[in-house]
Amino acid sequence: MKNNCIQYSILSLMFTLALGCSSSPAIKKQAYAKLNNQKTYEYEFLSVWKALEETLRNFKIIKKDPDELNSVEIQKITYGTLETDWIYTQSRDKYQEYLINGSPRKIYLQSRLKYQIELQKGLGGVTVTVNPQEEIERLNSDGTSAGYEKTQAPDSLRAHDLLEKLTTAILAGPPLP
């Protein structure tokens, strides 16, 4: 019994020291529901592609396949991809906690996102899949940046929001011949 207490005390002390010596506090994540990153639109490929270009007009596109579309080629196209450059924003779900006069606080971390978007023409329409890559800026205990770190679970709300904006752009777009 006494031996177990000593072992427990030593393990607790080692754990406390390990946490106290870490270079930056742990990143925590809000427990939000996971949203879909894929949606099928019952429109022609050209309508969805043009609406996607309109949705992403304010972002830098680093890869685009096909690069240009004309009315003859569009009938043969069944697959397309687009990739954006890094988009800097504040995370909605990842944060670090700290204490001020014994009172807990949290700070939402800066993040950067890169979207990889795939369009696949199918029987009923065009399926759009948004695959976000997310990196979170880690903070040292003094508040300075410790660089960016790739996250294992990107914020699913970002991909869902992009699909909702695409839906709006499709509905707002002019009818194509």
XYZ file of N, CA, C and O in Angstrom:
708
model
N 0.824 -1.195 0.000
C 0.000 0.000 0.000
C 0.864 1.253 0.000
O 0.646 2.149 -0.797
N 1.847 1.280 0.919
C 2.735 2.427 1.008
C 3.566 2.555 -0.265
O 3.805 3.654 -0.747
N 3.963 1.412 -0.812
C 4.750 1.391 -2.038
C 3.945 1.962 -3.213
O 4.473 2.704 -4.037
N 2.641 1.638 -3.289
C 1.772 2.165 -4.339
C 1.616 3.670 -4.222
O 1.574 4.381 -5.220
N 1.509 4.190 -3.012
C 1.386 5.639 -2.793
C 2.633 6.363 -3.260
O 2.561 7.433 -3.865
N 3.789 5.771 -2.985
C 5.051 6.393 -3.403
C 5.141 6.389 -4.934
O 5.500 7.410 -5.531
N 4.782 5.271 -5.558
C 4.814 5.197 -7.014
C 3.835 6.204 -7.628
O 4.153 6.879 -8.603
N 2.662 6.305 -7.060
C 1.674 7.251 -7.552
C 2.184 8.687 -7.412
O 2.046 9.498 -8.320
N 2.810 8.992 -6.279
C 3.348 10.343 -6.048
C 4.445 10.667 -7.046
O 4.499 11.776 -7.585
N 5.305 9.707 -7.302
C 6.400 9.934 -8.250
C 5.843 10.145 -9.660
O 6.261 11.060 -10.371
N 4.878 9.311 -10.052
C 4.272 9.471 -11.375
C 3.556 10.814 -11.503
O 3.639 11.479 -12.536
N 2.860 11.220 -10.467
C 2.166 12.516 -10.494
C 3.158 13.658 -10.632
O 2.934 14.605 -11.388
N 4.252 13.581 -9.896
C 5.276 14.610 -9.958
C 5.898 14.669 -11.352
O 6.089 15.757 -11.908
N 6.193 13.524 -11.942
C 6.788 13.485 -13.282
C 5.818 14.064 -14.315
O 6.211 14.815 -15.207
N 4.548 13.729 -14.190
C 3.542 14.246 -15.114
C 3.416 15.762 -14.990
O 3.368 16.478 -15.980
N 3.401 16.261 -13.764
C 3.310 17.699 -13.527
C 4.525 18.417 -14.094
O 4.393 19.473 -14.729
N 5.706 17.860 -13.888
C 6.916 18.471 -14.428
C 6.908 18.459 -15.947
O 7.313 19.426 -16.590
N 6.440 17.372 -16.533
C 6.388 17.281 -17.996
C 5.450 18.335 -18.568
O 5.749 18.971 -19.570
N 4.315 18.547 -17.923
C 3.384 19.572 -18.388
C 3.938 20.968 -18.172
O 3.771 21.845 -19.001
N 4.585 21.186 -17.066
C 5.131 22.502 -16.752
C 6.294 22.882 -17.633
O 6.553 24.048 -17.865
N 6.998 21.899 -18.170
C 8.169 22.171 -18.986
C 7.859 22.218 -20.477
O 8.738 22.475 -21.276
N 6.645 21.943 -20.864
C 6.341 21.941 -22.295
C 6.445 23.358 -22.842
O 6.195 24.340 -22.147
N 6.804 23.465 -24.123
C 7.050 24.767 -24.717
C 5.772 25.552 -24.988
O 5.785 26.759 -24.995
N 4.675 24.870 -25.255
C 3.425 25.580 -25.493
C 2.267 24.771 -24.934
O 2.313 23.552 -24.900
N 1.215 25.466 -24.502
C 0.046 24.765 -23.961
C -0.628 23.907 -25.029
O -0.465 24.129 -26.222
N -1.399 22.938 -24.583
C -2.081 22.020 -25.500
C -3.198 22.732 -26.244
O -3.871 23.605 -25.704
N -3.384 22.328 -27.498
C -4.489 22.853 -28.296
C -5.734 22.046 -27.963
O -5.705 20.830 -27.938
N -6.823 22.746 -27.690
C -8.092 22.097 -27.394
C -9.050 22.352 -28.538
O -8.892 23.298 -29.304
N -10.068 21.502 -28.649
C -11.015 21.589 -29.750
C -12.431 21.570 -29.202
O -12.752 20.759 -28.354
N -13.268 22.491 -29.708
C -14.678 22.508 -29.350
C -15.330 21.244 -29.893
O -14.969 20.762 -30.961
N -16.302 20.734 -29.217
C -16.995 19.514 -29.643
C -18.222 19.875 -30.479
O -19.339 19.921 -29.985
N -18.007 20.147 -31.754
C -19.100 20.457 -32.661
C -19.434 19.230 -33.500
O -18.614 18.344 -33.690
N -20.628 19.207 -34.050
C -21.043 18.115 -34.929
C -20.249 18.174 -36.232
O -19.937 19.257 -36.734
N -19.919 17.018 -36.784
C -19.212 16.950 -38.054
C -20.208 17.152 -39.181
O -21.255 16.512 -39.224
N -19.889 18.052 -40.095
C -20.770 18.372 -41.213
C -20.243 17.747 -42.502
O -19.058 17.425 -42.612
N -21.129 17.613 -43.490
C -20.748 17.013 -44.773
C -19.806 17.909 -45.553
O -19.944 19.134 -45.537
N -18.878 17.280 -46.275
C -17.973 18.014 -47.140
C -18.244 17.672 -48.609
O -17.431 17.962 -49.478
N -19.397 17.061 -48.873
C -19.731 16.631 -50.223
C -21.215 16.883 -50.491
O -22.058 16.706 -49.613
N -21.501 17.302 -51.733
C -22.888 17.562 -52.104
C -23.047 17.347 -53.604
O -22.149 17.664 -54.380
N -24.202 16.804 -54.012
C -24.502 16.609 -55.431
C -25.486 17.672 -55.879
O -26.532 17.869 -55.245
N -25.132 18.355 -56.963
C -25.964 19.421 -57.527
C -26.604 18.914 -58.812
O -25.915 18.359 -59.672
N -27.910 19.097 -58.936
C -28.633 18.638 -60.118
C -28.599 19.698 -61.214
O -29.629 20.191 -61.662
N -27.387 20.036 -61.620
C -27.160 21.025 -62.671
C -26.092 20.486 -63.614
O -25.414 19.508 -63.314
N -25.924 21.163 -64.731
C -24.885 20.787 -65.688
C -23.505 21.129 -65.128
O -23.361 22.026 -64.287
N -22.506 20.417 -65.628
C -21.137 20.599 -65.148
C -20.691 22.047 -65.303
O -20.096 22.616 -64.393
N -20.978 22.670 -66.453
C -20.554 24.051 -66.705
C -21.157 25.022 -65.684
O -20.464 25.920 -65.203
N -22.422 24.841 -65.342
C -23.074 25.722 -64.357
C -22.388 25.616 -63.001
O -22.120 26.632 -62.349
N -22.089 24.402 -62.577
C -21.443 24.191 -61.281
C -20.019 24.730 -61.315
O -19.565 25.391 -60.375
N -19.306 24.477 -62.406
C -17.913 24.945 -62.530
C -17.844 26.470 -62.486
O -17.018 27.039 -61.770
N -18.695 27.146 -63.254
C -18.704 28.618 -63.277
C -19.102 29.187 -61.910
O -18.545 30.183 -61.457
N -20.058 28.553 -61.245
C -20.465 29.009 -59.915
C -19.324 28.812 -58.912
O -19.109 29.652 -58.031
N -18.567 27.723 -59.051
C -17.421 27.492 -58.175
C -16.343 28.547 -58.403
O -15.779 29.082 -57.442
N -16.081 28.881 -59.654
C -15.112 29.943 -59.951
C -15.567 31.270 -59.343
O -14.757 32.025 -58.800
N -16.864 31.550 -59.414
C -17.405 32.780 -58.825
C -17.283 32.760 -57.304
O -16.948 33.765 -56.674
N -17.543 31.615 -56.695
C -17.442 31.482 -55.239
C -16.014 31.725 -54.756
O -15.797 32.319 -53.700
N -15.047 31.285 -55.540
C -13.632 31.389 -55.145
C -12.910 32.571 -55.782
O -11.681 32.630 -55.755
N -13.633 33.532 -56.341
C -13.003 34.639 -57.062
C -12.067 35.481 -56.201
O -11.141 36.086 -56.705
N -12.289 35.535 -54.890
C -11.444 36.340 -54.010
C -10.249 35.577 -53.449
O -9.482 36.127 -52.671
N -10.115 34.307 -53.817
C -9.001 33.490 -53.349
C -8.047 33.214 -54.498
O -8.465 33.148 -55.661
N -6.791 33.019 -54.156
C -5.801 32.681 -55.172
C -5.911 31.194 -55.494
O -5.823 30.351 -54.608
N -6.108 30.881 -56.770
C -6.195 29.500 -57.229
C -4.805 29.087 -57.707
O -4.222 29.741 -58.573
N -4.274 27.996 -57.140
C -2.930 27.568 -57.537
C -2.954 26.391 -58.513
O -1.998 26.195 -59.259
N -4.047 25.620 -58.516
C -4.201 24.521 -59.476
C -5.637 24.513 -59.968
O -6.568 24.663 -59.181
N -5.762 24.304 -61.274
C -7.097 24.288 -61.869
C -7.066 23.357 -63.083
O -6.255 23.553 -63.982
N -7.906 22.331 -63.059
C -7.942 21.395 -64.169
C -9.394 21.030 -64.457
O -10.060 20.470 -63.580
N -9.966 21.320 -65.560
C -9.372 21.951 -66.734
C -9.189 23.454 -66.518
O -9.932 24.076 -65.761
N -8.197 23.997 -67.212
C -7.866 25.407 -67.029
C -8.886 26.324 -67.714
O -9.326 27.304 -67.145
N -9.261 25.998 -68.911
C -10.252 26.774 -69.665
C -11.299 25.825 -70.230
O -10.983 24.698 -70.615
N -12.514 26.282 -70.310
C -13.601 25.466 -70.855
C -14.303 26.209 -71.986
O -14.568 27.401 -71.870
N -14.583 25.491 -73.073
C -15.432 26.065 -74.113
C -16.646 25.156 -74.297
O -16.708 24.067 -73.731
N -17.599 25.583 -75.084
C -18.866 24.859 -75.177
C -18.721 23.467 -75.791
O -19.512 22.578 -75.499
N -17.713 23.235 -76.624
C -17.515 21.911 -77.227
C -16.866 20.972 -76.206
O -17.296 19.834 -76.029
N -15.831 21.435 -75.530
C -15.113 20.603 -74.560
C -15.972 20.259 -73.345
O -15.816 19.192 -72.764
N -16.864 21.148 -72.974
C -17.637 20.961 -71.753
C -18.532 19.721 -71.831
O -18.803 19.088 -70.813
N -18.947 19.337 -73.019
C -19.791 18.155 -73.168
C -19.027 16.869 -72.842
O -19.631 15.874 -72.463
N -17.700 16.909 -72.992
C -16.864 15.722 -72.759
C -16.290 15.660 -71.349
O -15.853 14.610 -70.910
N -16.289 16.781 -70.639
C -15.662 16.849 -69.318
C -16.539 16.128 -68.293
O -17.744 16.376 -68.203
N -15.924 15.248 -67.497
C -16.659 14.553 -66.435
C -16.000 14.742 -65.082
O -16.535 14.314 -64.067
N -14.825 15.385 -65.052
C -14.081 15.514 -63.805
C -13.293 16.822 -63.831
O -12.721 17.188 -64.859
N -13.252 17.500 -62.707
C -12.474 18.727 -62.593
C -11.951 18.907 -61.178
O -12.549 18.388 -60.225
N -10.828 19.609 -61.045
C -10.251 19.881 -59.717
C -9.827 21.337 -59.632
O -9.488 21.958 -60.643
N -9.828 21.819 -58.420
C -9.394 23.175 -58.121
C -8.698 23.151 -56.772
O -9.132 22.427 -55.869
N -7.641 23.926 -56.618
C -6.959 24.032 -55.328
C -6.622 25.489 -55.064
O -6.102 26.177 -55.930
N -6.922 25.935 -53.852
C -6.621 27.316 -53.473
C -5.275 27.387 -52.771
O -4.740 26.381 -52.309
N -4.744 28.588 -52.700
C -3.556 28.842 -51.898
C -4.012 28.973 -50.442
O -5.200 28.896 -50.139
N -3.075 29.194 -49.530
C -3.425 29.320 -48.117
C -4.332 30.520 -47.882
O -4.102 31.602 -48.413
N -5.360 30.313 -47.079
C -6.297 31.356 -46.671
C -6.128 31.515 -45.169
O -6.336 30.561 -44.413
N -5.753 32.702 -44.725
C -5.483 32.938 -43.302
C -6.744 33.452 -42.622
O -7.410 34.358 -43.119
N -7.057 32.863 -41.475
C -8.280 33.200 -40.752
C -8.121 32.815 -39.281
O -7.072 32.319 -38.877
N -9.144 33.025 -38.505
C -9.134 32.605 -37.109
C -9.941 31.320 -36.988
O -11.012 31.186 -37.574
N -9.433 30.379 -36.227
C -10.111 29.106 -36.033
C -11.429 29.328 -35.298
O -11.535 30.184 -34.431
N -12.413 28.525 -35.646
C -13.702 28.581 -34.966
C -13.823 27.518 -33.885
O -14.736 27.566 -33.076
N -12.913 26.530 -33.919
C -13.073 25.418 -32.990
C -11.807 25.021 -32.232
O -11.872 24.196 -31.349
N -10.663 25.610 -32.528
C -9.426 25.225 -31.853
C -8.884 26.415 -31.052
O -8.824 27.524 -31.568
N -8.520 26.135 -29.816
C -8.109 27.203 -28.918
C -7.094 26.693 -27.907
O -6.875 25.497 -27.766
N -6.468 27.630 -27.203
C -5.588 27.319 -26.082
C -6.148 28.008 -24.852
O -6.696 29.100 -24.928
N -6.012 27.339 -23.711
C -6.469 27.913 -22.453
C -5.291 28.470 -21.677
O -4.167 27.990 -21.800
N -5.574 29.492 -20.862
C -4.581 30.075 -19.977
C -5.304 30.650 -18.768
O -6.528 30.731 -18.744
N -4.558 31.028 -17.755
C -5.147 31.573 -16.532
C -4.737 33.026 -16.346
O -3.586 33.389 -16.573
N -5.682 33.841 -15.915
C -5.429 35.226 -15.513
C -5.953 35.357 -14.093
O -7.153 35.217 -13.857
N -5.059 35.583 -13.145
C -5.421 35.699 -11.736
C -6.282 34.522 -11.270
O -7.264 34.690 -10.548
N -5.915 33.337 -11.732
C -6.620 32.130 -11.330
C -7.916 31.870 -12.077
O -8.584 30.873 -11.840
N -8.287 32.763 -12.974
C -9.521 32.616 -13.732
C -9.199 32.097 -15.142
O -8.360 32.677 -15.835
N -9.850 31.016 -15.579
C -9.529 30.445 -16.893
C -10.028 31.318 -18.048
O -11.094 31.910 -17.985
N -9.217 31.396 -19.074
C -9.541 32.121 -20.304
C -9.164 31.218 -21.475
O -8.405 30.287 -21.334
N -9.684 31.552 -22.654
C -9.250 30.830 -23.844
C -9.081 31.815 -24.990
O -9.754 32.848 -25.050
N -8.157 31.463 -25.862
C -7.889 32.276 -27.041
C -8.007 31.364 -28.263
O -7.399 30.299 -28.305
N -8.865 31.785 -29.206
C -8.996 31.019 -30.442
C -7.761 31.295 -31.288
O -7.309 32.429 -31.406
N -7.234 30.257 -31.875
C -5.956 30.328 -32.572
C -6.123 30.766 -34.023
O -7.182 30.583 -34.625
N -5.056 31.328 -34.561
C -5.024 31.652 -35.982
C -4.883 30.348 -36.764
O -4.240 29.413 -36.304
N -5.485 30.298 -37.917
C -5.365 29.097 -38.741
C -5.192 29.508 -40.191
O -5.456 30.650 -40.566
N -4.734 28.552 -40.973
C -4.688 28.753 -42.411
C -5.271 27.511 -43.070
O -5.065 26.392 -42.617
N -6.038 27.759 -44.124
C -6.764 26.701 -44.827
C -6.368 26.667 -46.284
O -6.067 27.700 -46.884
N -6.414 25.490 -46.840
C -6.213 25.281 -48.267
C -7.309 24.310 -48.699
O -7.484 23.267 -48.085
N -8.078 24.692 -49.718
C -9.161 23.839 -50.190
C -8.721 23.079 -51.440
O -8.191 23.662 -52.379
N -8.989 21.777 -51.452
C -8.853 20.950 -52.646
C -10.268 20.511 -52.996
O -10.925 19.819 -52.210
N -10.726 20.918 -54.167
C -12.115 20.698 -54.553
C -12.159 19.814 -55.798
O -11.442 20.080 -56.768
N -12.990 18.796 -55.746
C -13.158 17.877 -56.872
C -14.604 17.924 -57.339
O -15.525 17.907 -56.525
N -14.790 17.963 -58.641
C -16.111 17.900 -59.257
C -16.166 16.633 -60.098
O -15.270 16.399 -60.915
N -17.197 15.826 -59.905
C -17.364 14.574 -60.635
C -18.764 14.541 -61.228
O -19.751 14.568 -60.497
N -18.822 14.498 -62.572
C -20.112 14.442 -63.251
C -20.665 13.027 -63.120
O -19.967 12.050 -63.316
N -21.939 12.938 -62.753
C -22.604 11.650 -62.607
C -23.930 11.660 -63.328
O -24.268 12.615 -64.034
N -24.690 10.624 -63.122
C -25.972 10.486 -63.794
C -26.955 11.585 -63.391
O -27.610 12.167 -64.225
N -27.037 11.885 -62.093
C -28.029 12.839 -61.606
C -27.537 14.263 -61.496
O -28.300 15.160 -61.179
N -26.266 14.500 -61.734
C -25.737 15.852 -61.599
C -24.235 15.841 -61.391
O -23.540 14.945 -61.854
N -23.765 16.807 -60.646
C -22.334 16.962 -60.398
C -22.096 16.881 -58.890
O -22.686 17.650 -58.118
N -21.237 15.953 -58.490
C -20.884 15.813 -57.079
C -19.641 16.644 -56.801
O -18.615 16.487 -57.475
N -19.734 17.519 -55.806
C -18.625 18.377 -55.418
C -18.138 17.923 -54.042
O -18.929 17.806 -53.104
N -16.836 17.663 -53.955
C -16.213 17.254 -52.705
C -15.168 18.292 -52.326
O -14.295 18.615 -53.134
N -15.266 18.823 -51.113
C -14.323 19.821 -50.608
C -13.458 19.159 -49.544
O -13.973 18.683 -48.531
N -12.161 19.118 -49.797
C -11.207 18.546 -48.843
C -10.310 19.669 -48.320
O -9.371 20.075 -49.003
N -10.606 20.180 -47.123
C -9.771 21.255 -46.583
C -8.527 20.699 -45.882
O -8.577 19.638 -45.267
N -7.430 21.416 -46.008
C -6.237 21.171 -45.207
C -6.167 22.344 -44.235
O -6.334 23.488 -44.644
N -5.915 22.053 -42.979
C -5.891 23.118 -41.977
C -4.622 23.020 -41.154
O -4.218 21.936 -40.754
N -4.005 24.163 -40.938
C -2.871 24.262 -40.037
C -3.196 25.318 -38.984
O -3.760 26.361 -39.302
N -2.837 25.019 -37.735
C -3.124 25.908 -36.609
C -1.817 26.516 -36.118
O -0.806 25.826 -35.994
N -1.857 27.807 -35.809
C -0.681 28.472 -35.255
C -0.591 28.157 -33.763
O -1.499 28.472 -33.000
N 0.497 27.535 -33.370
C 0.719 27.239 -31.953
C 1.310 28.473 -31.291
O 2.041 29.223 -31.911
N 0.966 28.646 -30.023
C 1.480 29.778 -29.251
C 2.348 29.278 -28.112
O 2.019 28.289 -27.455
N 3.457 29.974 -27.896
C 4.282 29.697 -26.722
C 3.560 30.226 -25.492
O 2.590 30.979 -25.589
N 4.052 29.864 -24.329
C 3.396 30.302 -23.092
C 3.459 31.818 -22.917
O 2.659 32.381 -22.175
N 4.374 32.505 -23.629
C 4.430 33.968 -23.538
C 3.595 34.655 -24.627
O 3.593 35.872 -24.748
N 2.865 33.870 -25.441
C 1.979 34.428 -26.448
C 2.596 34.599 -27.821
O 1.908 34.980 -28.760
N 3.887 34.339 -27.969
C 4.535 34.458 -29.269
C 4.262 33.217 -30.110
O 3.950 32.145 -29.585
N 4.389 33.364 -31.399
C 4.095 32.259 -32.318
C 5.159 31.172 -32.236
O 6.356 31.452 -32.171
N 4.702 29.932 -32.255
C 5.605 28.778 -32.292
C 5.487 28.085 -33.645
O 5.909 26.948 -33.804
N 4.901 28.760 -34.637
C 4.756 28.199 -35.975
C 3.427 27.491 -36.168
O 2.614 27.392 -35.257
N 3.232 27.011 -37.381
C 1.988 26.331 -37.731
C 2.165 24.824 -37.655
O 3.244 24.298 -37.913
N 1.083 24.144 -37.315
C 1.079 22.692 -37.178
C -0.159 22.149 -37.867
O -1.264 22.655 -37.664
N 0.019 21.111 -38.687
C -1.112 20.504 -39.395
C -2.046 19.831 -38.399
O -1.607 19.177 -37.474
N -3.346 20.015 -38.605
C -4.337 19.379 -37.731
C -4.806 18.072 -38.352
O -4.856 17.933 -39.571
N -5.158 17.143 -37.491
C -5.652 15.848 -37.958
C -7.116 15.924 -38.377
O -7.553 15.171 -39.232
N -7.865 16.822 -37.753
C -9.297 16.951 -38.046
C -9.612 18.404 -38.386
O -9.888 19.213 -37.500
N -9.586 18.757 -39.688
C -9.929 20.127 -40.072
C -11.369 20.467 -39.688
O -12.220 19.576 -39.570
N -11.632 21.730 -39.511
C -12.962 22.215 -39.163
C -13.935 21.903 -40.301
O -13.814 22.451 -41.400
N -14.897 21.011 -40.068
C -15.830 20.595 -41.116
C -16.801 21.718 -41.495
O -17.383 21.698 -42.577
N -16.956 22.704 -40.630
C -17.845 23.824 -40.928
C -17.327 24.639 -42.118
O -18.114 25.175 -42.895
N -16.012 24.722 -42.277
C -15.439 25.494 -43.391
C -15.836 24.882 -44.736
O -16.230 25.592 -45.654
N -15.705 23.571 -44.870
C -16.081 22.894 -46.117
C -17.584 23.022 -46.358
O -18.027 23.282 -47.486
N -18.368 22.860 -45.307
C -19.823 22.979 -45.417
C -20.222 24.393 -45.848
O -21.101 24.564 -46.707
N -19.592 25.400 -45.271
C -19.869 26.792 -45.653
C -19.551 27.042 -47.128
O -20.293 27.744 -47.821
N -18.447 26.478 -47.600
C -18.081 26.643 -49.003
C -19.134 26.014 -49.916
O -19.513 26.598 -50.936
N -19.646 24.855 -49.535
C -20.706 24.216 -50.323
C -21.989 25.044 -50.310
O -22.689 25.124 -51.324
N -22.297 25.665 -49.189
C -23.488 26.532 -49.112
C -23.319 27.775 -49.985
O -24.267 28.217 -50.649
N -22.121 28.343 -50.007
C -21.853 29.492 -50.885
C -21.944 29.082 -52.346
O -22.418 29.847 -53.182
N -21.491 27.871 -52.653
C -21.593 27.355 -54.014
C -23.058 27.199 -54.414
O -23.445 27.552 -55.536
N -23.884 26.710 -53.517
C -25.320 26.574 -53.786
C -25.929 27.929 -54.102
O -26.680 28.074 -55.077
N -25.577 28.930 -53.334
C -26.084 30.284 -53.564
C -25.611 30.816 -54.899
O -26.382 31.441 -55.651
N -24.342 30.594 -55.252
C -23.797 31.065 -56.533
C -24.475 30.369 -57.709
O -24.724 30.997 -58.750
N -24.794 29.092 -57.579
C -25.491 28.371 -58.642
C -26.878 28.958 -58.846
O -27.308 29.234 -59.972
N -27.590 29.186 -57.748
C -28.948 29.726 -57.839
C -28.969 31.166 -58.342
O -29.918 31.596 -58.985
N -27.916 31.936 -58.043
C -27.858 33.344 -58.441
C -27.295 33.525 -59.844
O -27.446 34.591 -60.433
N -26.655 32.490 -60.372
C -26.015 32.591 -61.681
C -26.998 32.668 -62.816
O -28.156 32.254 -62.702
N -26.534 33.202 -63.951
C -27.408 33.277 -65.118
C -27.607 31.889 -65.725
O -26.739 31.031 -65.618
N -28.748 31.647 -66.317
C -28.960 30.350 -66.970
C -27.995 30.227 -68.153
O -27.765 31.194 -68.890
N -27.427 29.058 -68.307
C -26.495 28.830 -69.404
C -27.213 28.195 -70.582
O -28.153 27.428 -70.402
N -26.775 28.516 -71.804
C -27.448 27.962 -72.986
C -27.255 26.473 -73.111
O -26.392 25.865 -72.651
